[in-house]
Coordinates of C-alpha atoms in Angstrom, one line a residue:
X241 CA -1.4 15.0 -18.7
X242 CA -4.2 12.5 -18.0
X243 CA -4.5 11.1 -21.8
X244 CA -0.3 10.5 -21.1
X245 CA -0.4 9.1 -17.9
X246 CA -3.2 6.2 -19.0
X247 CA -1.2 5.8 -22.4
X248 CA 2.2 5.3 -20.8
X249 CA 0.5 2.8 -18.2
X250 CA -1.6 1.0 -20.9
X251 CA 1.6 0.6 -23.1
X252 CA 4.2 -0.4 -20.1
X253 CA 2.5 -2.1 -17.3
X254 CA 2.5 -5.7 -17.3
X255 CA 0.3 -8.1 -15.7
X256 CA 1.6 -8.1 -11.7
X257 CA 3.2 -11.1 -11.8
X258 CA 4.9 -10.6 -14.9
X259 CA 6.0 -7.5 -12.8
X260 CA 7.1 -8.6 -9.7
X261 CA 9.5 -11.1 -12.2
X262 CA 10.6 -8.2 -13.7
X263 CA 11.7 -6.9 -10.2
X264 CA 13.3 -9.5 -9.1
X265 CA 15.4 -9.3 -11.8
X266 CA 15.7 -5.2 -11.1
X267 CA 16.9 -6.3 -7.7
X268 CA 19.3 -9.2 -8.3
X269 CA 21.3 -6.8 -10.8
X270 CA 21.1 -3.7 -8.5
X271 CA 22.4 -5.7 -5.7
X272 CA 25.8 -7.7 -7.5
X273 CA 27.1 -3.9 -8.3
X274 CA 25.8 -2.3 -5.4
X275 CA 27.2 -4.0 -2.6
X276 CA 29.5 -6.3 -4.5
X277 CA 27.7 -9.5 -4.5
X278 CA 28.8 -12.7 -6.5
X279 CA 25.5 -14.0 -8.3
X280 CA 25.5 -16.9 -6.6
X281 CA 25.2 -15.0 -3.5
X282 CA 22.0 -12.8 -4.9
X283 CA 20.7 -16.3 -6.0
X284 CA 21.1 -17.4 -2.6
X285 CA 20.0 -14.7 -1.1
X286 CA 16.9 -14.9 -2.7
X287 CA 15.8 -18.6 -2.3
X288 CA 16.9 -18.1 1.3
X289 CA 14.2 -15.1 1.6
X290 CA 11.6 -17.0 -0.5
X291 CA 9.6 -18.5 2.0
X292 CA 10.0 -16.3 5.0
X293 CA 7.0 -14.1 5.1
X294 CA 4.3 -17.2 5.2
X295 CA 2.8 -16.4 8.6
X296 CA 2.7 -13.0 7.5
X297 CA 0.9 -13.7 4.5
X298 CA -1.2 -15.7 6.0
X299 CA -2.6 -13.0 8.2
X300 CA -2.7 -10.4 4.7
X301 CA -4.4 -13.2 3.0
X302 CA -7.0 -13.7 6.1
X303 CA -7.5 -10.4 6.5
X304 CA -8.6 -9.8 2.7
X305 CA -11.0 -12.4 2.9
X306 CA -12.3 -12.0 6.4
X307 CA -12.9 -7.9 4.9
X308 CA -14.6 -9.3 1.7
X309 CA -16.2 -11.7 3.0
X310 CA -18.2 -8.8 5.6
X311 CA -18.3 -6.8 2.7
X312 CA -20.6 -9.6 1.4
X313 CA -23.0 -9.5 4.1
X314 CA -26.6 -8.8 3.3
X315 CA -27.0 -5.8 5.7
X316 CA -23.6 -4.6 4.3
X317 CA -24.8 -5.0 0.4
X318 CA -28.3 -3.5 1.5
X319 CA -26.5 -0.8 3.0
X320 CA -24.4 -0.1 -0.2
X321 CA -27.3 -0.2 -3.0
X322 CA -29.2 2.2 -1.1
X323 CA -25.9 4.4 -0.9
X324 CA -25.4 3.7 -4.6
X325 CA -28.6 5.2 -5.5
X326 CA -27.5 8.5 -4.0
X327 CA -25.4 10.3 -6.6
X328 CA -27.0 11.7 -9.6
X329 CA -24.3 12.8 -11.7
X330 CA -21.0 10.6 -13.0
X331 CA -18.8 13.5 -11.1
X332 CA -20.3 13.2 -8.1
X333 CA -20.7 9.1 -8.1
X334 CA -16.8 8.7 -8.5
X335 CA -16.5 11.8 -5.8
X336 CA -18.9 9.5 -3.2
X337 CA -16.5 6.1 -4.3
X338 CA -13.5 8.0 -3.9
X339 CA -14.5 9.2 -0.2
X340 CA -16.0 6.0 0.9
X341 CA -13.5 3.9 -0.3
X342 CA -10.7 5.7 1.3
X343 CA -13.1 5.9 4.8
X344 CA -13.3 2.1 4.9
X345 CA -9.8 1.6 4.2
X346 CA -8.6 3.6 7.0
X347 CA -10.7 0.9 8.7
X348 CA -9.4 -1.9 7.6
X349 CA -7.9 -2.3 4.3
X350 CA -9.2 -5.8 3.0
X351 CA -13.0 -4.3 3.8
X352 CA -12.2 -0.7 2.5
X353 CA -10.8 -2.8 -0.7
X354 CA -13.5 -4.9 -1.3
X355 CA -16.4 -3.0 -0.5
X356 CA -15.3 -0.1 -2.3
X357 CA -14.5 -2.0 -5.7
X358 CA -18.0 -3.9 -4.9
X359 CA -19.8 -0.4 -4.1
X360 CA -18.4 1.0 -7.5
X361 CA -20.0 -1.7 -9.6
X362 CA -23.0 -1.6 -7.4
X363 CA -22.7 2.6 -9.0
X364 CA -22.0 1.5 -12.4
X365 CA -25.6 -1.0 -12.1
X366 CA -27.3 1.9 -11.9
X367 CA -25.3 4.7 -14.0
X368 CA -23.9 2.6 -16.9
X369 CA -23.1 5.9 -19.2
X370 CA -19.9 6.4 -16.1
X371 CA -16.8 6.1 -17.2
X372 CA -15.6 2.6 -15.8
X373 CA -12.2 2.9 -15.4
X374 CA -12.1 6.1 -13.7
X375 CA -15.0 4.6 -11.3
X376 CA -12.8 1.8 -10.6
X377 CA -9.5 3.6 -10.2
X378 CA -11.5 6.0 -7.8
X379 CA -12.2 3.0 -5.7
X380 CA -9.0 1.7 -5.4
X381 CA -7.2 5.3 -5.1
X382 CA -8.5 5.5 -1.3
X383 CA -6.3 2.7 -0.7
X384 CA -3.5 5.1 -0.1
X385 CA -5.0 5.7 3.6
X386 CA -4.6 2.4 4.9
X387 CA -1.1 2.0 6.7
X388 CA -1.9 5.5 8.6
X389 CA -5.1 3.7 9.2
X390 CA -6.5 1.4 12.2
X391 CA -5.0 -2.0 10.3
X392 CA -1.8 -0.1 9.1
X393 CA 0.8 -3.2 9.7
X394 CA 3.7 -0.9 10.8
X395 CA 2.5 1.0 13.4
X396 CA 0.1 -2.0 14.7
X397 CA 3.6 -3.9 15.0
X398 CA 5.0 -0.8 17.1
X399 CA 1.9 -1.0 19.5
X400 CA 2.4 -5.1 20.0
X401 CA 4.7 -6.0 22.8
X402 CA 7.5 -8.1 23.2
X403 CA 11.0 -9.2 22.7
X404 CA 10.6 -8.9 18.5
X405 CA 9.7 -5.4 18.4
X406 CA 13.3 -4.6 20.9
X407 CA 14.9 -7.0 18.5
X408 CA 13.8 -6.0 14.8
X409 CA 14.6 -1.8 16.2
X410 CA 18.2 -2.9 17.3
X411 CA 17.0 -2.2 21.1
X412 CA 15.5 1.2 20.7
X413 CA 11.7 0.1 21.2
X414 CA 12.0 -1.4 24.6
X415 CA 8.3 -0.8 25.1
X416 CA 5.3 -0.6 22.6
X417 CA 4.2 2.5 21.3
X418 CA 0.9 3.4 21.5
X419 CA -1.2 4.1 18.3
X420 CA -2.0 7.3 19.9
X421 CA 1.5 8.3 19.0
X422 CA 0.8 7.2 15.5
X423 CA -2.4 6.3 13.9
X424 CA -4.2 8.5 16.1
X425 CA -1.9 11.3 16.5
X426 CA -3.7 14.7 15.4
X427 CA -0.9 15.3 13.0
X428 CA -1.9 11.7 11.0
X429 CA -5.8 12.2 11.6
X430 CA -5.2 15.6 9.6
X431 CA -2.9 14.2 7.3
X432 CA -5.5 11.2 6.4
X433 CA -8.3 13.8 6.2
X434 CA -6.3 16.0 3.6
X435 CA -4.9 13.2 1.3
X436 CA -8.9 12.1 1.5
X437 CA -10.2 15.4 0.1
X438 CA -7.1 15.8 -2.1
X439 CA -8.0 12.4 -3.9
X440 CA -11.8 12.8 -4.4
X441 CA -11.3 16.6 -5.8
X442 CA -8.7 14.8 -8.3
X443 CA -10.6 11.9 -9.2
X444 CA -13.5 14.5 -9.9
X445 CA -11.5 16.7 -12.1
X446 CA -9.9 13.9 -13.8
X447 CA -13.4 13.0 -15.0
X448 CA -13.5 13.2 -19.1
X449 CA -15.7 15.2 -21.0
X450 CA -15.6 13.1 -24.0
X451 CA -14.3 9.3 -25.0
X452 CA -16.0 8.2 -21.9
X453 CA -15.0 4.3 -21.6
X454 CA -18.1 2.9 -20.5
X455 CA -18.6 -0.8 -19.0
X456 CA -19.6 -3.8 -20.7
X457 CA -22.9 -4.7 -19.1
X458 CA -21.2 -8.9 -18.9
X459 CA -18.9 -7.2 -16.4
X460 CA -21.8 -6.5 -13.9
X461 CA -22.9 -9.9 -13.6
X462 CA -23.4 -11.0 -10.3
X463 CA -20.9 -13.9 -9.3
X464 CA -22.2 -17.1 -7.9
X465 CA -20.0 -19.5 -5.9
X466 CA -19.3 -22.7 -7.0
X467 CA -20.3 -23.7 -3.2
X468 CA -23.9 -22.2 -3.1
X469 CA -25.8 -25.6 -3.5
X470 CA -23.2 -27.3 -1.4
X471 CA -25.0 -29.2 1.3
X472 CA -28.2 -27.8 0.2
X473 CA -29.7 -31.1 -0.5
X474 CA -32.5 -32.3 1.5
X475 CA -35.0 -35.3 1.4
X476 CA -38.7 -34.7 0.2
X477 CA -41.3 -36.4 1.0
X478 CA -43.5 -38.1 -1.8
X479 CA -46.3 -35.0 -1.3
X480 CA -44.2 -32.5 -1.7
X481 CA -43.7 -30.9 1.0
X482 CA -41.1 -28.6 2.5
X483 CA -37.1 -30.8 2.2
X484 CA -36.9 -32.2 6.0
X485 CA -33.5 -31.2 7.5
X486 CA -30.9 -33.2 8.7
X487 CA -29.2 -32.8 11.5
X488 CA -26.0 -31.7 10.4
X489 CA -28.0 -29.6 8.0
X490 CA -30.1 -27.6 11.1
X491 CA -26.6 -27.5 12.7
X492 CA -25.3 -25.0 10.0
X493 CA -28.3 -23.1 9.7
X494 CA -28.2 -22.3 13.0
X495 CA -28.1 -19.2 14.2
X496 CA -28.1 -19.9 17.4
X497 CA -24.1 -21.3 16.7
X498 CA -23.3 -18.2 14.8
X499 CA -24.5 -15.8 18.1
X500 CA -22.6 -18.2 20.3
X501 CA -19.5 -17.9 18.4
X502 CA -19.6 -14.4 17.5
X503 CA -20.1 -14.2 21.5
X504 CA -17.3 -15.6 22.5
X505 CA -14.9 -14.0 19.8
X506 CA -16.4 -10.5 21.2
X507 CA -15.8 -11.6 24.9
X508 CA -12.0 -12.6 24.8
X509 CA -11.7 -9.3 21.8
X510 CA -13.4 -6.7 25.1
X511 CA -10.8 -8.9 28.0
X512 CA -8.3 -9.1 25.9
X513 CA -7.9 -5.3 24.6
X514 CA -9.7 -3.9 28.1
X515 CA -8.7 -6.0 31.0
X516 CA -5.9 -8.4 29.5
X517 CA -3.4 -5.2 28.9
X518 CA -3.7 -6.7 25.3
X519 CA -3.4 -4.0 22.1
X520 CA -4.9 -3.5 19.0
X521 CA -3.0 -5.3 17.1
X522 CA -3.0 -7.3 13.3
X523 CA -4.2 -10.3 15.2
X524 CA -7.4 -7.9 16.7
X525 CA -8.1 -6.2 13.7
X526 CA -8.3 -9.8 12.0
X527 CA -10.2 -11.7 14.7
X528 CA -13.1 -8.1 15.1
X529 CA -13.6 -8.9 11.3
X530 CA -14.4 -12.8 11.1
X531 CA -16.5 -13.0 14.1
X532 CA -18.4 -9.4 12.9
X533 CA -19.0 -11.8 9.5
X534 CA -20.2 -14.5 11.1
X535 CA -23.0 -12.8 13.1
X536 CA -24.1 -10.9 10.0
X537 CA -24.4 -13.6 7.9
X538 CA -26.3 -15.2 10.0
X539 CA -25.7 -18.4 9.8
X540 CA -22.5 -20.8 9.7
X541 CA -23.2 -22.4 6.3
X542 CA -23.7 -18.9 5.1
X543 CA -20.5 -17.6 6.1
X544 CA -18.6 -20.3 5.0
X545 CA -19.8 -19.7 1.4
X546 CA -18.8 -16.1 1.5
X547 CA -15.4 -16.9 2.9
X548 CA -15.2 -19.3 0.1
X549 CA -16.2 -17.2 -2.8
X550 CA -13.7 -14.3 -0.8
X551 CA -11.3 -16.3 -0.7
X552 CA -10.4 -16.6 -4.3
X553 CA -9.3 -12.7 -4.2
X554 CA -6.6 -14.2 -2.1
X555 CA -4.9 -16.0 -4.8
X556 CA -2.4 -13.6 -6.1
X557 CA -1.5 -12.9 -2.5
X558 CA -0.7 -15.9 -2.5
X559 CA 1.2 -16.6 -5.7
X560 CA 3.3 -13.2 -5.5
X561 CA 4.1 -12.9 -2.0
X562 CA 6.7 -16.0 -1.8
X563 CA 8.5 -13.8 -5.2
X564 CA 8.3 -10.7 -2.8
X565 CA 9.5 -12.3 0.0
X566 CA 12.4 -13.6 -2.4
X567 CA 13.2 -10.2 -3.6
X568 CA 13.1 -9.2 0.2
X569 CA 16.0 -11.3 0.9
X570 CA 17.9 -9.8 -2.4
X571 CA 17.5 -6.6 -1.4
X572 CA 18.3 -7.6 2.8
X573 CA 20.8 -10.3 2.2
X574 CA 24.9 -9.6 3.3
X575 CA 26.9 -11.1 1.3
X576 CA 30.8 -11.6 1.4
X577 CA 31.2 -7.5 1.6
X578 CA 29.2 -7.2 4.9
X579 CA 26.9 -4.5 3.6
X580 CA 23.1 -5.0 2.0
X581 CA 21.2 -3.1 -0.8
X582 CA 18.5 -1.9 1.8
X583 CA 21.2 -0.9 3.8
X584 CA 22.7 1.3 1.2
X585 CA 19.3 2.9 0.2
X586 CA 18.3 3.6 4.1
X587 CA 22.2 5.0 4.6
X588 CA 22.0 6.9 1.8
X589 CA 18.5 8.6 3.4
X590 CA 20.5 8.9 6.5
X591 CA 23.3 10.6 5.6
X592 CA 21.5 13.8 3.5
X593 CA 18.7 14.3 6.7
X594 CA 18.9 16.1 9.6
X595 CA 16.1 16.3 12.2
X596 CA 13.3 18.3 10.0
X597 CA 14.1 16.4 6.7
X598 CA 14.2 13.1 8.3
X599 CA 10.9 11.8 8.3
X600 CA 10.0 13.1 4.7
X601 CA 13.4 11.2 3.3
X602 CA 12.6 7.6 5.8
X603 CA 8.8 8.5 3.6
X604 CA 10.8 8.7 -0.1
X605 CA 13.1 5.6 0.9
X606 CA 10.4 3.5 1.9
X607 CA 8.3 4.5 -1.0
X608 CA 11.2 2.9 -3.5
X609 CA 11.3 0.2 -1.4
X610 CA 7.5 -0.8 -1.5
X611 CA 8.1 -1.0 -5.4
X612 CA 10.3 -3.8 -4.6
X613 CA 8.8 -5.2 -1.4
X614 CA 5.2 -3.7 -1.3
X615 CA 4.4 -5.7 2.3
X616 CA 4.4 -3.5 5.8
X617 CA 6.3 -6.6 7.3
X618 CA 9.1 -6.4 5.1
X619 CA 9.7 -2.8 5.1
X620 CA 9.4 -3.6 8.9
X621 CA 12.1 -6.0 8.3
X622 CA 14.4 -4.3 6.0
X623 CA 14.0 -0.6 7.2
X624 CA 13.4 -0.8 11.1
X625 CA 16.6 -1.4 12.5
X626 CA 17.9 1.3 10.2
X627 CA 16.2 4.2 10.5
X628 CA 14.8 4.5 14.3
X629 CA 18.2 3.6 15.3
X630 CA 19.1 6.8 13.2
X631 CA 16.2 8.7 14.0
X632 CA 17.1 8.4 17.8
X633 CA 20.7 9.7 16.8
X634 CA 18.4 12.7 15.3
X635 CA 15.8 13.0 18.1
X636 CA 13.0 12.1 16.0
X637 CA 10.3 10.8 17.8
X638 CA 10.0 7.4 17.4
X639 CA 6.2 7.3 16.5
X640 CA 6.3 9.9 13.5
X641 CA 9.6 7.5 11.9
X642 CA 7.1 4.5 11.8
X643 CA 4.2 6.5 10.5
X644 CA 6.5 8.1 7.6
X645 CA 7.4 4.4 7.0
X646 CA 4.1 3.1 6.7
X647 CA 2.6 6.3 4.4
X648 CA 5.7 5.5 2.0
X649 CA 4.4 1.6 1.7
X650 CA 1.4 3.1 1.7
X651 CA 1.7 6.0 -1.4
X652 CA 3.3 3.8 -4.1
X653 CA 0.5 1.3 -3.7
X654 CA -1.2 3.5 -6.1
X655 CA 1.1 2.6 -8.7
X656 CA 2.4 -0.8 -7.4
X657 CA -0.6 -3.6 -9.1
X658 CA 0.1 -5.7 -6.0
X659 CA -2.5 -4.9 -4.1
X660 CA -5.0 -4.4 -6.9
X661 CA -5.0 -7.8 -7.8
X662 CA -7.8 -8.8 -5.7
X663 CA -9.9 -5.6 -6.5
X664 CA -8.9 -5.8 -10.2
X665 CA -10.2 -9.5 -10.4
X666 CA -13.9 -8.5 -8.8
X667 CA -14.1 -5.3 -11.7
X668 CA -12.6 -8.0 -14.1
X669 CA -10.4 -5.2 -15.2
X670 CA -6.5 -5.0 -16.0
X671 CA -4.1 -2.8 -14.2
X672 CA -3.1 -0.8 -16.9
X673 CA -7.2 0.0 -17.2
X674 CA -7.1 1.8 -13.9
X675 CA -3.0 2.9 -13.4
X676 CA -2.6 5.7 -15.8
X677 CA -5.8 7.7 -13.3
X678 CA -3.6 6.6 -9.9
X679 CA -0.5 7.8 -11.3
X680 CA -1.9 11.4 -11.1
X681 CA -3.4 10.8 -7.9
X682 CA 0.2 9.6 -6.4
X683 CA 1.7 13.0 -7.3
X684 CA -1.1 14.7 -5.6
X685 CA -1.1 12.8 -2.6
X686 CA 2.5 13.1 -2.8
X687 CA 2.6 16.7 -1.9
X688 CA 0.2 16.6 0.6
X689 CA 2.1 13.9 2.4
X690 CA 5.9 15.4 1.9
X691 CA 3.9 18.5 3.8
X692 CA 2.6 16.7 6.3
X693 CA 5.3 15.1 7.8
X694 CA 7.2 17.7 7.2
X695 CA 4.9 19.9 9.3
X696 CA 5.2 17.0 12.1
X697 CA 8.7 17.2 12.2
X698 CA 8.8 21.4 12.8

């Protein structure tokens, strides 16, 4: 089953732009049959949609790089060569990446992503007979945790106040829900903990006995940024002694800058969340990870070269998400009929559920739809004034229809090469290398999930 899954993969998957092009297309001729659109109209809809997710980009992009670039932190890389050296067999090494990649993507996602790809190769330094694939499939596999985790879009969207969250739920959130009533409900903590050990016993299993694809040691090279001798320059005397410092040069390696700002980003973070009636929001998780970075590198100048070598995971991010946020509008935009393809697909959830089935079929739908729109902000868009207007028709409880949302965007991640783009470009692997292993892990963790929520709803 394994040898098919990696041989369908390797022959079908295309490069992740190639395939969010493919989907757009996918979309546009769904969506003229479907709800009767002219294709002018689907054209329309699309270049209308094209450039509406920018600010939420931005913050995806920013926090990608703000997790990389603390990912890159000395103490942090200390801290993950001497857990490196821990496993002793190739089973157990993808077992440890599996568990700790899926740990710090409950986190945050851009550091659980990062640091897990950058821990498996830290792994693969010091056991080159693993098999590399599977090591970096393993790493990316515990990716599936992160929206039922601390920087999970969706329900960090439900927790932020104001008139947008009334508005985009057709007036049934009139307050904020807490994450208590989501990410930290007991039924998601035991959820996350299952789909955790469910993925590193599967990963483990899946490990070959034989034709063990090992890595090319050029792949383990470590990367230097173009930036590292940028404004390293410094006068010498004629003797030889140590460079004398400039000014602006003592200025950003100061630490003394990097403790004051770091200071002041952890003050307004304690007011803000403690005293300020603020919540834990995108904009938290974001801002806790930059100033975290810039007290443990240290200095400014050696933060900014992190950030700047981090930020070139960022790039297909930004590339795709404009073609995403086009096929967003497709798939949202009313045409002449008055009715929408997301529409359709979240009616069409709707009208087979009652109160026990609901969440599990809100999960499915919003699993097909992160194929097509694999952001927490447009599922947001497209699915919430649909389905907690209908699951307060059902009685379902508003926080477990947002987390069943968010583990569908979640759970076809693992087959969706979106978000393996910046991961896949630190392995300097394809996504057909690792795909065919994460196809096996999504019907695991598909089970597990279906289960779960369905337990929730009893």
């Amino acid at each position: 089953m394994i040898k098919f899954c990696v041989r369908l993969v390797q022959r079908w998957l295309p490069e992740p732009f190639i395939f969010a092009i493919i989907l757009t297309l996918v979309a546009a001729a769904l969506a003229m049959p479907i709800c009767h659109q002219t294709p002018l109209e689907v054209i329309d809809h699309w270049g209308g949609g094209v450039w509406n997710l920018l600010a939420f980009a931005m913050q995806m992009a920013l926090v990608l790089v703000c997790g990389s670039a603390l990912a890159a932190a000395p103490v942090v890389k200390r801290g993950i060569s001497l857990l490196a050296a821990i496993p002793k067999t190739p089973v157990a090494a993808i077992a440890l990446v599996t568990a700790v990649s899926a740990l710090a993507c409950w986190l945050n996602w851009g550091f659980g992503l990062i640091v897990g790809v950058i821990f498996a190769k830290e792994i693969a330094r010091k056991m080159p007979q693993i098999d590399y694939r599977l090591l970096i499939a393993s790493a990316y596999s515990g990716f599936v945790v992160w929206h039922a985790g601390l920087s999970g879009s969706i329900p960090l969207t439900m927790a932020t106040p104001g008139e947008a969250l009334t508005k985009a739920t057709n007036g049934i959130l009139t307050s904020p829900v807490p994450v208590f009533q989501t990410i930290l409900d007991y039924h998601n903590i035991i959820i996350v903990l299952v789909v955790m050990a469910a993925i590193v016993v599967t990963n483990a299993l899946m490990y070959p006995k034989k034709d063990v694809v090992t890595v090319n040691p050029a792949l383990l090279e470590e990367e230097t940024s173009s930036t590292a001798n940028a404004g390293s320059l410094a006068a010498k005397s004629n003797s030889g002694d140590k460079p004398a410092l400039t000014p602006a040069q003592r200025m950003e390696q100061s630490r003394l800058l990097s403790w004051i700002v770091a200071g002041v980003g952890f003050t307004y973070l304690v007011y803000h969340l403690g005293w300020g009636g603020g919540s834990f929001d995108l904009g938290s998780v974001i801002m806790l990870f930059l100033f975290l970075g810039v007290l443990l590198h240290g200095t400014p100048l050696a933060y900014v070269r992190a950030f700047t070598q981090a930020s070139k995971g960022a790039a297909g991010i930004i590339l795709q998400f404009p073609f995403y946020a086009g096929i967003m509008g497709i798939i949202t935009g009313v045409g002449a009929s008055g009715i929408s393809f997301g529409t359709v697909l979240s009616n069409a959830c709707i009208s087979v559920s009652n109160a026990t089935t609901y969440p599990i079929l809100t999960f499915l739908c919003a699993a097909v739809l992160n194929m097509f729109v694999p952001s927490g902000g447009g599922h947001w868009a497209i699915q919430a004034p649909i389905m907690f207007s209908a699951g307060a028709d059902l009685g379902v409880d508003p926080g477990l229809t947002g987390i069943a949302i968010a583990w569908g965007d979640a759970w076809t991640n693992l087959i969706q090469p979106f978000w393996a783009i910046p991961a896949l470009a630190i392995a300097k692997l394809d996504a057909k290398d690792i795909m065919g292993f994460c196809l096996i892990d999504l019907l695991v963790t598909g089970v597990v999930i279906c289960s779960g929520l369905l337990i929730w709803a009893l």
